[in-house]
XYZ file of C-alpha atoms in Angstrom:
695
model
C 123.464 189.756 60.338
C 121.556 191.940 57.945
C 122.322 195.631 58.187
C 119.814 198.447 58.020
C 120.287 198.923 54.256
C 119.878 195.205 53.709
C 116.657 195.178 55.724
C 115.328 198.146 53.764
C 116.201 196.480 50.429
C 114.638 193.190 51.496
C 111.491 194.984 52.614
C 111.218 196.893 49.361
C 111.777 193.719 47.377
C 109.119 191.740 49.218
C 106.720 194.675 49.062
C 107.259 195.120 45.316
C 106.724 191.428 44.527
C 103.661 191.233 46.795
C 102.104 194.370 45.329
C 102.699 193.144 41.781
C 100.972 189.853 42.576
C 98.073 191.806 44.084
C 97.636 193.814 40.895
C 97.942 190.747 38.682
C 95.226 188.877 40.556
C 92.680 191.692 40.365
C 89.988 191.454 37.715
C 90.866 194.915 36.381
C 94.616 194.698 36.833
C 97.018 197.511 35.990
C 99.559 195.437 34.104
C 102.232 198.037 33.513
C 102.254 199.043 37.196
C 102.436 195.366 38.190
C 105.401 194.913 35.849
C 107.157 197.949 37.297
C 106.662 196.753 40.876
C 107.805 193.245 39.993
C 110.967 194.594 38.349
C 111.730 196.861 41.332
C 111.161 193.963 43.722
C 113.532 191.651 41.841
C 116.174 194.365 41.592
C 115.921 195.137 45.335
C 116.299 191.510 46.337
C 119.203 191.004 43.916
C 120.850 194.133 45.355
C 120.697 192.625 48.838
C 122.266 189.408 47.595
C 125.012 191.401 45.880
C 125.775 193.312 49.118
C 125.892 190.158 51.179
C 128.098 188.285 48.726
C 129.984 190.732 46.457
C 131.975 188.037 44.655
C 130.054 185.841 42.258
C 130.346 182.679 44.306
C 133.563 180.807 44.813
C 133.489 178.439 41.848
C 136.715 177.856 40.046
C 136.396 178.900 36.391
C 137.706 176.682 33.629
C 140.233 179.278 32.545
C 141.723 179.412 36.015
C 140.801 183.027 36.794
C 140.407 183.980 40.444
C 136.796 184.994 41.002
C 137.541 186.231 44.487
C 139.299 189.230 42.951
C 136.229 190.362 40.999
C 134.883 193.799 41.855
C 131.588 194.291 43.608
C 128.652 194.208 41.227
C 127.396 197.551 40.089
C 123.700 198.400 39.933
C 124.139 201.687 38.103
C 122.017 200.637 35.054
C 119.026 199.717 37.260
C 116.920 202.838 36.559
C 116.947 202.691 32.731
C 116.511 198.922 32.997
C 113.290 199.266 35.000
C 112.048 202.113 32.779
C 112.533 199.917 29.716
C 110.552 197.123 31.337
C 107.754 199.504 32.195
C 107.724 200.890 28.644
C 107.458 197.370 27.253
C 104.643 196.526 29.637
C 102.763 199.715 28.727
C 103.065 198.962 25.001
C 101.946 195.363 25.453
C 99.077 196.395 27.705
C 97.770 198.962 25.224
C 98.077 196.611 22.262
C 96.100 193.927 24.076
C 93.332 196.275 25.149
C 89.766 195.595 24.171
C 88.852 196.589 20.660
C 92.426 196.832 19.372
C 92.429 195.446 15.824
C 95.044 197.391 13.870
C 98.418 195.676 13.439
C 101.007 196.398 16.112
C 104.622 195.434 16.391
C 107.272 198.099 16.657
C 105.399 199.992 19.360
C 106.092 196.915 21.484
C 109.170 195.650 19.682
C 111.325 198.758 20.072
C 111.019 199.109 23.877
C 111.236 195.330 24.160
C 114.564 195.196 22.326
C 115.845 198.259 24.180
C 114.854 196.662 27.476
C 116.705 193.423 26.676
C 119.759 195.457 25.633
C 119.702 197.442 28.877
C 119.286 194.294 30.931
C 122.243 192.793 29.076
C 124.294 195.926 29.773
C 123.484 195.588 33.472
C 124.399 191.918 33.464
C 127.698 192.457 31.645
C 128.503 195.725 33.427
C 131.504 194.369 35.408
C 133.078 193.064 32.202
C 132.288 196.270 30.319
C 133.687 198.415 33.106
C 136.828 196.301 33.343
C 137.371 196.692 29.591
C 136.907 200.466 29.849
C 139.313 200.677 32.782
C 141.877 198.642 30.890
C 141.995 201.178 28.052
C 145.160 203.254 28.371
C 146.747 201.017 31.004
C 149.516 200.035 28.658
C 150.008 198.063 25.479
C 148.010 194.905 25.211
C 149.779 191.655 24.420
C 149.709 190.770 20.755
C 147.106 188.201 19.833
C 148.328 184.928 18.500
C 147.028 184.005 15.084
C 144.345 181.302 15.229
C 145.800 177.838 15.026
C 144.548 175.060 12.802
C 143.383 173.145 15.851
C 140.963 175.990 16.600
C 139.583 176.844 13.172
C 139.512 173.398 11.552
C 136.574 172.116 13.659
C 134.593 175.223 12.669
C 135.496 174.697 9.013
C 134.292 171.103 9.279
C 131.069 171.511 11.238
C 129.665 174.638 9.547
C 129.170 173.175 6.056
C 128.108 169.807 7.458
C 125.374 171.524 9.458
C 124.354 174.181 6.929
C 124.348 172.488 3.531
C 121.808 169.705 4.265
C 119.487 172.313 5.756
C 119.763 175.139 3.263
C 119.843 173.239 -0.037
C 116.570 172.650 -1.949
C 114.287 173.789 0.839
C 111.242 173.383 -1.394
C 111.976 169.654 -1.549
C 112.540 166.903 1.018
C 109.907 167.379 2.340
C 108.293 168.309 -0.937
C 104.855 168.132 0.600
C 103.731 170.951 2.895
C 102.201 169.608 6.074
C 98.790 170.908 7.098
C 100.066 172.390 10.378
C 103.079 173.792 8.573
C 100.605 175.571 6.333
C 99.186 177.346 9.388
C 102.642 178.657 10.275
C 103.168 179.708 6.660
C 99.905 181.648 6.591
C 100.898 183.418 9.831
C 104.287 184.237 8.309
C 102.608 185.667 5.211
C 100.366 187.802 7.434
C 103.414 189.187 9.236
C 105.297 189.783 5.993
C 102.391 191.673 4.483
C 101.652 193.672 7.652
C 98.367 191.920 8.417
C 99.315 190.184 11.672
C 97.561 191.991 14.512
C 100.155 191.318 17.206
C 103.301 189.179 16.819
C 103.851 189.197 20.590
C 100.704 187.320 21.530
C 99.319 183.867 20.740
C 97.570 182.710 17.599
C 96.522 179.403 16.097
C 95.896 176.802 18.849
C 97.426 179.155 21.413
C 100.895 178.948 19.834
C 102.915 182.203 20.068
C 103.001 184.298 16.912
C 106.577 185.562 17.086
C 108.282 182.578 15.459
C 106.168 182.544 12.264
C 106.274 186.358 12.285
C 110.070 186.236 12.286
C 109.900 183.768 9.401
C 107.714 186.200 7.478
C 110.026 189.145 8.172
C 113.028 187.091 7.076
C 111.171 186.257 3.856
C 111.633 189.902 2.851
C 115.279 188.929 2.308
C 115.024 185.258 1.367
C 111.965 185.421 -0.897
C 108.209 185.084 -0.602
C 108.102 181.486 -1.862
C 108.256 178.275 0.166
C 112.064 178.349 0.281
C 112.048 181.843 1.727
C 109.541 180.971 4.427
C 111.391 177.798 5.419
C 114.732 179.610 5.708
C 114.251 180.516 9.376
C 113.907 176.885 10.420
C 117.021 175.979 8.422
C 119.042 178.701 10.124
C 117.751 177.791 13.589
C 118.568 174.135 12.978
C 122.058 174.978 11.740
C 123.004 177.051 14.773
C 121.466 174.344 16.953
C 123.962 171.804 15.603
C 126.829 174.222 16.281
C 125.547 174.971 19.795
C 125.344 171.222 20.478
C 129.001 170.884 19.508
C 130.057 173.812 21.710
C 128.048 172.511 24.652
C 129.340 168.988 24.191
C 132.954 170.194 24.251
C 132.445 171.237 27.846
C 130.327 168.342 29.075
C 131.461 165.202 27.198
C 134.774 166.333 25.679
C 135.923 167.840 22.356
C 136.147 164.678 20.271
C 132.822 163.054 21.288
C 131.192 166.485 20.893
C 132.245 167.066 17.297
C 131.412 163.468 16.388
C 127.970 163.860 17.977
C 127.380 167.144 16.161
C 128.383 165.491 12.900
C 125.826 162.743 13.490
C 123.187 165.299 14.417
C 123.861 167.312 11.251
C 122.322 164.586 9.090
C 120.033 162.916 11.621
C 116.802 162.645 9.565
C 114.576 163.531 12.530
C 116.369 166.814 13.294
C 117.032 167.532 9.630
C 113.353 167.205 8.705
C 112.195 169.808 11.210
C 115.050 172.084 10.145
C 113.594 172.039 6.639
C 110.018 173.009 7.501
C 108.282 176.130 8.778
C 107.095 174.334 11.934
C 108.244 175.839 15.241
C 109.465 172.565 16.776
C 113.073 173.181 15.700
C 113.179 176.004 18.264
C 113.022 173.470 21.117
C 116.458 171.815 20.789
C 118.231 174.992 19.728
C 117.022 177.255 22.518
C 117.471 174.559 25.176
C 121.048 173.719 24.218
C 121.956 177.424 24.025
C 120.412 178.003 27.468
C 122.441 175.144 28.944
C 125.593 176.329 27.184
C 125.284 179.817 28.679
C 124.363 178.392 32.077
C 127.469 176.194 32.042
C 129.587 179.229 31.220
C 127.907 181.179 34.002
C 128.596 178.446 36.554
C 132.184 177.670 35.532
C 133.413 181.036 34.283
C 131.564 183.093 36.860
C 129.997 185.653 34.538
C 126.517 186.746 35.477
C 126.031 187.922 31.898
C 126.101 184.285 30.776
C 123.387 183.458 33.303
C 121.355 186.343 31.908
C 121.782 184.963 28.374
C 120.606 181.571 29.650
C 117.344 183.209 30.713
C 117.094 185.028 27.386
C 117.349 181.740 25.493
C 114.697 180.138 27.701
C 112.480 183.161 27.003
C 113.055 182.939 23.258
C 112.136 179.263 23.495
C 108.751 180.283 24.897
C 108.040 182.117 21.641
C 108.484 178.830 19.779
C 106.587 175.647 20.530
C 105.023 175.165 23.965
C 107.431 172.388 24.957
C 109.808 175.105 26.175
C 107.534 175.765 29.149
C 109.479 173.110 31.074
C 112.893 174.727 30.484
C 112.812 176.879 33.648
C 112.418 173.646 35.629
C 115.527 172.201 33.959
C 117.588 175.305 34.716
C 116.395 175.413 38.327
C 117.187 171.731 38.963
C 120.684 172.024 37.515
C 121.359 175.067 39.703
C 120.159 173.132 42.752
C 122.588 170.321 41.954
C 125.613 172.518 41.223
C 124.870 174.497 44.392
C 126.040 171.443 46.369
C 129.559 172.164 45.138
C 131.139 174.336 47.829
C 133.110 176.234 45.186
C 129.854 177.761 43.957
C 127.645 177.486 46.984
C 123.990 178.221 47.493
C 124.391 181.990 47.236
C 126.225 181.780 43.943
C 123.560 179.453 42.529
C 120.765 181.755 43.733
C 122.404 184.770 42.156
C 122.922 182.983 38.854
C 119.313 181.845 38.998
C 118.198 185.408 39.675
C 120.026 186.714 36.612
C 118.568 183.885 34.542
C 115.114 184.861 35.786
C 115.795 188.497 34.872
C 116.766 187.475 31.338
C 113.678 185.291 31.048
C 111.267 187.988 32.266
C 112.877 190.679 30.092
C 112.536 188.479 27.009
C 109.038 187.146 27.590
C 107.472 190.350 28.962
C 105.128 190.995 25.982
C 104.048 187.344 25.898
C 103.561 187.252 29.660
C 101.276 190.276 29.378
C 99.216 188.427 26.793
C 99.001 185.325 28.975
C 97.964 187.347 32.018
C 95.082 188.797 30.020
C 94.229 185.402 28.500
C 95.369 182.691 30.963
C 93.510 180.029 29.036
C 95.964 180.436 26.165
C 98.704 179.061 28.417
C 96.700 175.971 29.304
C 94.654 175.107 26.238
C 97.445 173.366 24.344
C 98.311 171.243 27.362
C 94.641 170.439 27.900
C 94.320 169.415 24.246
C 97.301 167.047 24.340
C 97.216 165.624 27.855
C 94.610 163.283 29.383
C 96.033 163.919 32.852
C 94.147 166.331 35.059
C 93.284 166.693 38.723
C 89.806 165.421 37.951
C 91.154 162.310 36.230
C 93.492 161.557 39.145
C 90.585 161.984 41.570
C 88.061 159.876 39.620
C 90.239 156.927 38.577
C 93.841 157.230 39.816
C 94.661 153.609 38.949
C 93.854 154.017 35.253
C 95.674 157.330 35.055
C 98.768 155.908 36.748
C 98.796 152.896 34.423
C 98.545 155.146 31.375
C 101.300 157.421 32.645
C 103.645 154.514 33.391
C 103.074 153.171 29.869
C 103.737 156.600 28.401
C 106.845 156.958 30.559
C 108.221 153.672 29.280
C 107.594 154.710 25.683
C 109.193 158.104 26.290
C 112.249 156.765 28.087
C 113.034 154.183 25.412
C 111.798 156.250 22.495
C 114.965 155.881 20.339
C 114.385 152.114 20.315
C 110.607 152.129 19.752
C 108.653 152.960 16.632
C 106.276 155.898 16.362
C 103.550 156.374 13.775
C 102.156 159.690 14.993
C 101.692 162.949 13.037
C 104.674 164.794 11.590
C 107.503 162.251 11.399
C 106.789 158.530 11.486
C 109.278 155.703 11.563
C 109.204 152.058 12.677
C 111.408 150.753 15.463
C 114.092 151.668 16.177
C 113.005 155.252 15.607
C 116.531 156.601 15.031
C 117.677 153.568 13.033
C 119.755 150.691 14.365
C 123.204 152.356 14.159
C 122.101 155.483 16.016
C 120.007 153.563 18.553
C 122.911 151.278 19.474
C 125.337 154.188 19.676
C 122.939 156.075 21.947
C 122.715 153.061 24.278
C 126.512 152.715 24.435
C 126.975 156.442 24.924
C 124.509 156.591 27.821
C 126.357 153.666 29.419
C 129.596 155.639 29.121
C 127.944 158.650 30.761
C 126.623 156.564 33.655
C 130.042 154.995 34.226
C 131.685 158.431 34.235
C 129.098 159.792 36.673
C 129.646 156.877 39.075
C 133.406 156.413 38.864
C 134.791 159.938 38.563
C 135.067 162.259 41.516
C 132.207 164.720 41.272
C 131.089 163.027 38.076
C 127.460 163.013 39.136
C 127.393 166.809 39.027
C 128.767 166.789 35.502
C 126.273 164.088 34.580
C 123.448 166.331 35.764
C 124.020 168.558 32.732
C 123.113 165.588 30.537
C 120.612 163.565 32.542
C 118.503 166.318 34.141
C 117.266 167.665 30.755
C 116.725 164.129 29.501
C 114.713 163.046 32.559
C 112.647 166.238 32.858
C 111.771 166.254 29.157
C 110.883 162.561 29.285
C 108.618 163.074 32.301
C 106.934 165.959 30.490
C 106.392 164.131 27.215
C 104.854 161.230 29.129
C 101.986 163.506 30.182
C 100.770 163.737 26.570
C 98.710 161.131 24.773
C 99.408 159.689 22.377
C 103.172 160.059 22.623
C 104.135 161.757 19.369
C 107.551 162.027 17.794
C 107.713 165.801 17.377
C 107.557 166.264 21.147
C 111.013 164.694 21.416
C 112.749 167.319 19.296
C 114.349 168.920 22.382
C 116.115 165.619 23.100
C 117.939 165.413 19.765
C 121.115 167.190 21.024
C 121.418 164.695 23.875
C 120.825 161.728 21.586
C 123.507 163.081 19.263
C 126.021 163.636 22.062
C 125.292 160.159 23.437
C 125.818 158.643 19.979
C 129.059 160.614 19.604
C 130.288 159.356 22.971
C 129.328 155.826 22.019
C 131.099 155.914 18.655
C 134.281 157.379 20.159
C 134.218 154.751 22.900
C 133.886 151.938 20.346
C 136.776 153.324 18.305
C 138.960 153.532 21.399
C 138.091 150.017 22.493
C 138.803 148.558 19.058
C 142.129 150.344 18.613
C 143.138 149.447 22.162
C 143.118 145.797 21.149
C 145.830 146.502 18.541
C 148.162 148.540 20.719
C 150.185 150.516 20.138
C 147.745 151.734 17.476
C 148.039 155.493 17.062
C 145.211 157.784 18.142
C 144.953 158.950 14.533
C 143.769 155.482 13.498
C 140.836 155.633 15.884
C 139.892 159.083 14.688
C 140.115 158.149 11.021
C 137.849 155.166 11.648
C 135.411 157.391 13.559
C 135.274 159.980 10.774
C 134.707 157.217 8.217
C 131.792 155.851 10.277
C 130.249 159.328 10.581
C 130.616 159.900 6.835
C 128.975 156.539 6.044
C 126.037 157.282 8.353
C 125.701 160.777 6.893
C 125.519 159.512 3.314
C 122.999 156.853 4.318
C 120.831 159.416 6.118
C 120.899 161.892 3.232
C 119.986 159.201 0.713
C 117.095 158.114 2.933
C 115.638 161.571 3.501
C 115.999 162.618 -0.157
C 113.590 159.912 -1.343
C 110.113 161.037 -2.439
C 108.783 157.819 -0.894
C 108.890 159.636 2.442
C 106.008 161.971 1.526
C 103.229 159.622 2.618
C 105.079 156.958 4.593
C 106.950 159.340 6.915
C 105.923 163.010 6.617
C 102.203 162.969 5.939
C 99.179 160.964 4.865
C 97.031 160.680 1.761
C 94.745 163.557 2.751
C 97.588 165.965 3.473
C 99.225 164.943 0.226
C 95.956 165.403 -1.667
C 95.555 168.946 -0.320
C 99.164 169.736 -1.251
C 98.645 168.294 -4.739
C 95.522 170.407 -5.336
C 97.351 173.523 -4.153
C 100.340 172.802 -6.389
C 98.158 172.272 -9.472
C 96.199 175.456 -8.837
C 99.402 177.451 -8.292
C 101.115 176.058 -11.389
C 98.276 176.287 -13.884
C 98.933 177.765 -17.323
C 96.122 180.338 -17.448
C 97.926 183.042 -15.529
C 94.917 183.397 -13.224
C 95.901 183.426 -9.575
C 92.748 181.681 -8.398
C 92.565 178.893 -11.012
C 89.268 177.160 -11.875
C 86.411 176.896 -9.353
C 86.805 173.689 -7.336
C 83.987 171.609 -5.829
C 85.329 169.055 -3.363
C 83.377 165.960 -2.256
C 85.439 164.996 0.778
C 83.330 165.401 3.902
C 83.303 164.015 6.507
C 86.811 162.741 5.790
C 88.299 165.973 4.510
C 87.084 169.562 4.201
C 88.921 171.434 1.489
C 88.735 174.903 3.015
C 90.500 173.832 6.228
C 93.820 172.838 4.643
C 96.262 175.679 5.203
C 98.932 174.108 2.991
C 96.558 174.458 0.022
C 95.722 178.044 1.012
C 99.398 178.969 1.203
C 100.057 177.662 -2.311
C 96.853 179.043 -3.841
C 95.620 181.847 -1.562
C 92.971 183.067 -4.026
C 91.561 179.663 -4.974
C 87.775 179.396 -5.351
C 86.976 176.367 -3.166
C 83.687 174.886 -1.976
C 82.830 171.662 -0.132
C 80.167 169.228 -1.316
C 78.916 168.283 2.130
C 76.102 165.864 1.305
C 76.561 162.393 -0.241
C 75.809 161.971 -3.973
C 73.818 158.713 -4.195
C 72.200 159.579 -7.559
C 72.438 162.014 -10.459
C 69.959 164.434 -8.900
C 72.255 164.969 -5.913
C 75.270 165.976 -8.025
C 75.903 169.745 -7.881
C 75.939 171.732 -11.142
C 79.210 171.174 -12.987
C 79.670 174.183 -15.260
C 82.323 174.079 -17.992
C 85.671 175.088 -16.510
C 84.680 173.879 -13.028
C 86.356 170.957 -11.286
C 84.614 168.368 -9.157
C 87.060 166.436 -6.995
C 86.107 163.297 -5.069
C 88.309 162.134 -2.210
C 89.454 158.519 -2.189
C 87.000 157.459 0.535
C 84.014 158.596 -1.609
C 85.021 157.227 -5.009
C 81.936 154.994 -5.021
C 79.900 158.151 -5.756
C 81.539 158.592 -9.170
C 78.701 156.632 -10.746
C 76.254 159.393 -9.853
C 78.532 161.965 -11.519
C 78.811 159.849 -14.681
C 75.037 159.506 -14.805
C 74.544 163.237 -14.392
C 77.204 164.181 -16.975
C 77.800 161.308 -19.422
C 80.467 163.164 -21.409
C 82.492 164.308 -18.413
C 86.292 163.937 -18.438
C 87.596 161.762 -15.610
C 91.136 161.802 -14.220
C 92.867 159.888 -11.450
C 95.434 161.565 -9.228
C 97.739 159.073 -7.582
C 100.809 159.187 -5.386
C 104.232 157.904 -6.360
C 103.324 154.575 -4.732
C 100.113 154.361 -6.800
C 97.755 155.239 -3.949
C 94.560 157.005 -5.037
C 94.473 160.593 -3.764
C 91.322 161.827 -5.483
C 89.285 161.677 -8.711
C 88.819 164.783 -10.879
C 85.770 165.449 -13.101
C 85.418 168.376 -15.505
C 83.703 169.381 -18.752
C 85.436 171.060 -21.655
C 88.749 172.888 -21.353
C 90.327 173.307 -17.928
C 92.427 176.491 -17.773
C 94.443 177.272 -14.672
C 95.010 173.658 -13.658
C 98.335 171.876 -14.091
C 98.104 168.267 -15.249
C 101.836 167.477 -15.198
C 103.540 165.238 -12.648
C 104.349 167.217 -9.526
C 107.764 167.445 -7.780
C 106.311 164.948 -5.311
C 105.789 162.608 -8.295
C 102.012 162.536 -8.079
C 100.374 161.884 -11.453
C 97.263 163.233 -13.177
C 96.018 160.616 -15.637
C 92.937 160.889 -17.896
C 90.915 157.666 -17.728
C 88.013 156.372 -19.807
C 84.863 155.532 -17.810
C 82.851 152.491 -18.738
C 79.087 152.219 -18.372
C 77.691 153.660 -15.174
C 78.747 150.819 -12.933
C 81.071 152.952 -10.773
C 84.103 151.329 -12.353
C 86.873 153.158 -14.202
C 89.529 151.592 -16.381
C 92.815 153.248 -17.217
C 93.474 154.315 -20.819
C 96.308 152.305 -22.313
C 98.671 154.574 -24.314
C 98.860 153.624 -27.977
């Protein structure tokens, strides 16, 4: 039965949560008071759980420690923890107030970081206190020097993960995607102190903190494209390492390191590691959250559960796909709670600490979303055709569309996808990887069915896969970048499949040594890695895989303006006849490369010479490929004009360039993407142009 203190704590907890919800639902809500009441309510309820069940569950840790001997949890750091949360809420509330336009950051960032640190201290307090108590209790046993078995995997995986991501970041992809340009402009704003608030949302409702962090890092790595892409490379690198560490616990050491090796050069993951897009945050934060959650469940440390919540919260500052991560964590906790060694109370308490870590990390963003709830929904509304209204009006059509999407999402590694950022025909991952994934998943299913308690272990692999697949299926069309969070699981499945094949083959030639199977596995990984690197390093990918002709044309214009020989930052004035196919001022990749460029759209068609805008000497008139038929009007208006064709590596027309006289501030050389600028000789005004043959 609950004692008097437990009843008081429960009452305070329920009252605090209820009051906070009351304040949040008012039109003129007091956000910092709501945050304080919510924090006090969570702490009170967690205190009751701690009193009722002092030990952190009854699960048996992997290292064999006896959790039943752990001391009762201490709640000493509660007061500074709540004060830090309140301070963060106050700073976020003031920065989001009406009329606030000056840049903010550290007035929120400092209490935010202090709050996370204090929450972490509370979560790890038993371990910290035990370490303090152990000081002076006698000499500690001498540490054994690290063995080769422990450091060699690190020595192997670190360079394999880092080098393909950190080398030549301004190439492969050489082209800057249009959406990547938006992130780059946000990073530049943060680096130069012009971002109003890094803890709220920006372009298309995407949180600002990830590009802001990229801009701050550029202070160290450089203000060029390489410097601004460095954050994605680092996040992708640690994501490969986290996949290996997670896989060691779930699928075994050897399949894990093989899977991480495959992931290190997987073109899909490698591409997003080499751009400034936020999608690389999805797999890294998810796999870290699951890694810490696994440690919390099996090692019994509430601090690991707290770190799980922190990683989920950090994921929310990346791309919006991380919104489903709390569902994944909750479902896994529900499943592991069926194990009597952990029990329902242990799972609830781990979930509570994960929730504390999540709230502490996302507090500034949550404040922004409370003030602007539409920012949380607009991206989903823009990408998903599924709504309550659609289900009510025509449920049959909606269900049919969702089932089709679900099929495409479930079998994505074997299908092709020609959408947006990364396009590839079937099978999307390539035949070797697709087959290995299929074999690896079969191995997982067999282990879940045949081993005692294997279904609980399988939950750590299949729950994220299923939940992410169900979520992606709600978007239309199904686009490749939404599957980034699944790359660690594909890699681990491929690693399990390759190890299984090696074992089956060597088993036929018994007594073949284990070393033979491992040598063959390493050779297969090396062959796939070399093939992947050769594929992704080809400039042919610029249009066929990473972008389209319009994106490439905008990048080409930006490169030529930025690399002109006049020394003028803005280059020549540019008139662009591209509407309605392409509007020059809306391409952020061009603006990142040439921020001071003088650009103007020619909106109306040019059917005759009278409709051609004035072309002053030193001014460029560019005509997009879809409007090249209008070149005749330009030739009629300016008979002596110089005409040039700009084509891709594959010979595809990107745009035509017209100018009179000298053209300072405009590079005419071949670009790193191997686009060419070739002067051509126009014939009579019949809208035809023939290439000049070199003498």
